[in-house]
Amino acid sequence: MARCCASRVRALHARIAETLESKFAEIAERQPELLARHCTEAGLVEKAVRLWGKAGQRSLERSALIEAVEQLTRALGQTEALPATPALRRERRSSFRSHS
């Protein structure tokens, strides 16, 4: 039963994200964090990563550092759900080297 409900919730978030993009594009463009949240909940990981990153960059531009950290952290957290492709493994290795 819980799987059924979770599946329905994911589908609902996907519909909300689709509606935001198609009927309220200006809101989705101005508030990428809103669309990112629904994409995250819908399991649309790649799109969510891109949108959280965009939201984080916008927050940085406004010097909203706490928001930026939260949004960029969410983007990074979402990448953990992506399949480990050779390009992604290389990117993660180079990221770790630059922080050491």
XYZ file of C-alpha atoms in Angstrom:
100
model
C 0.000 0.000 0.000
C 2.811 2.445 0.853
C 4.363 1.854 -2.587
C 1.066 2.689 -4.220
C 0.826 5.971 -2.320
C 4.459 6.854 -2.992
C 3.944 6.159 -6.676
C 0.879 8.384 -6.744
C 2.713 11.179 -4.933
C 5.605 10.975 -7.442
C 3.136 11.095 -10.335
C 1.399 14.110 -8.795
C 4.692 15.988 -8.418
C 5.552 15.140 -12.037
C 2.227 16.596 -13.171
C 2.802 19.743 -11.117
C 6.278 20.157 -12.635
C 4.899 19.645 -16.145
C 2.108 22.162 -15.520
C 4.528 24.734 -14.127
C 6.721 24.410 -17.207
C 3.923 24.448 -19.762
C 1.384 26.878 -18.299
C 3.425 28.971 -15.886
C 6.786 29.170 -17.646
C 7.546 32.646 -16.302
C 7.160 31.428 -12.706
C 9.270 28.338 -13.417
C 11.965 30.558 -14.931
C 11.982 33.060 -12.058
C 11.792 30.404 -9.332
C 13.795 27.369 -10.448
C 13.836 26.101 -6.843
C 10.050 25.615 -7.015
C 10.293 23.480 -10.130
C 13.382 21.704 -8.726
C 11.459 20.650 -5.629
C 8.685 19.064 -7.663
C 11.183 17.384 -10.002
C 13.045 16.006 -6.982
C 9.863 14.604 -5.481
C 8.851 13.171 -8.867
C 12.184 11.352 -9.205
C 13.220 13.428 -12.239
C 16.797 13.479 -11.009
C 18.694 14.934 -13.964
C 16.233 17.786 -14.350
C 16.236 18.384 -10.586
C 20.047 18.585 -10.512
C 20.065 21.148 -13.299
C 17.331 23.231 -11.652
C 18.841 23.125 -8.147
C 22.133 24.231 -9.704
C 20.408 27.095 -11.495
C 18.638 28.137 -8.294
C 21.928 28.008 -6.390
C 23.710 30.146 -8.970
C 20.936 32.741 -8.848
C 21.127 32.812 -5.070
C 24.894 33.332 -5.282
C 24.375 36.240 -7.679
C 22.036 37.835 -5.117
C 24.513 37.113 -2.306
C 21.908 34.893 -0.637
C 24.620 32.562 0.584
C 22.575 30.380 2.929
C 20.028 29.685 0.185
C 22.816 29.065 -2.324
C 24.518 26.514 -0.074
C 21.230 24.714 0.535
C 20.300 24.622 -3.159
C 23.736 23.601 -4.400
C 23.921 20.927 -1.702
C 20.602 19.564 -2.931
C 21.955 19.518 -6.490
C 25.021 17.575 -5.365
C 22.909 15.213 -3.280
C 20.734 14.448 -6.291
C 23.796 13.464 -8.337
C 24.271 10.509 -5.986
C 21.083 9.016 -7.445
C 22.433 9.196 -10.997
C 24.009 6.099 -12.526
C 27.800 6.099 -12.311
C 28.841 6.678 -15.903
C 32.550 6.879 -16.802
C 32.238 10.652 -17.308
C 30.563 11.107 -13.930
C 33.225 8.988 -12.198
C 35.973 11.121 -13.790
C 34.213 14.308 -12.738
C 33.829 13.093 -9.148
C 37.509 12.038 -8.996
C 38.695 15.404 -10.300
C 36.393 17.177 -7.852
C 37.855 15.226 -4.934
C 41.423 15.956 -6.080
C 40.781 19.694 -6.306
C 39.455 19.749 -2.736
C 42.337 17.778 -1.214
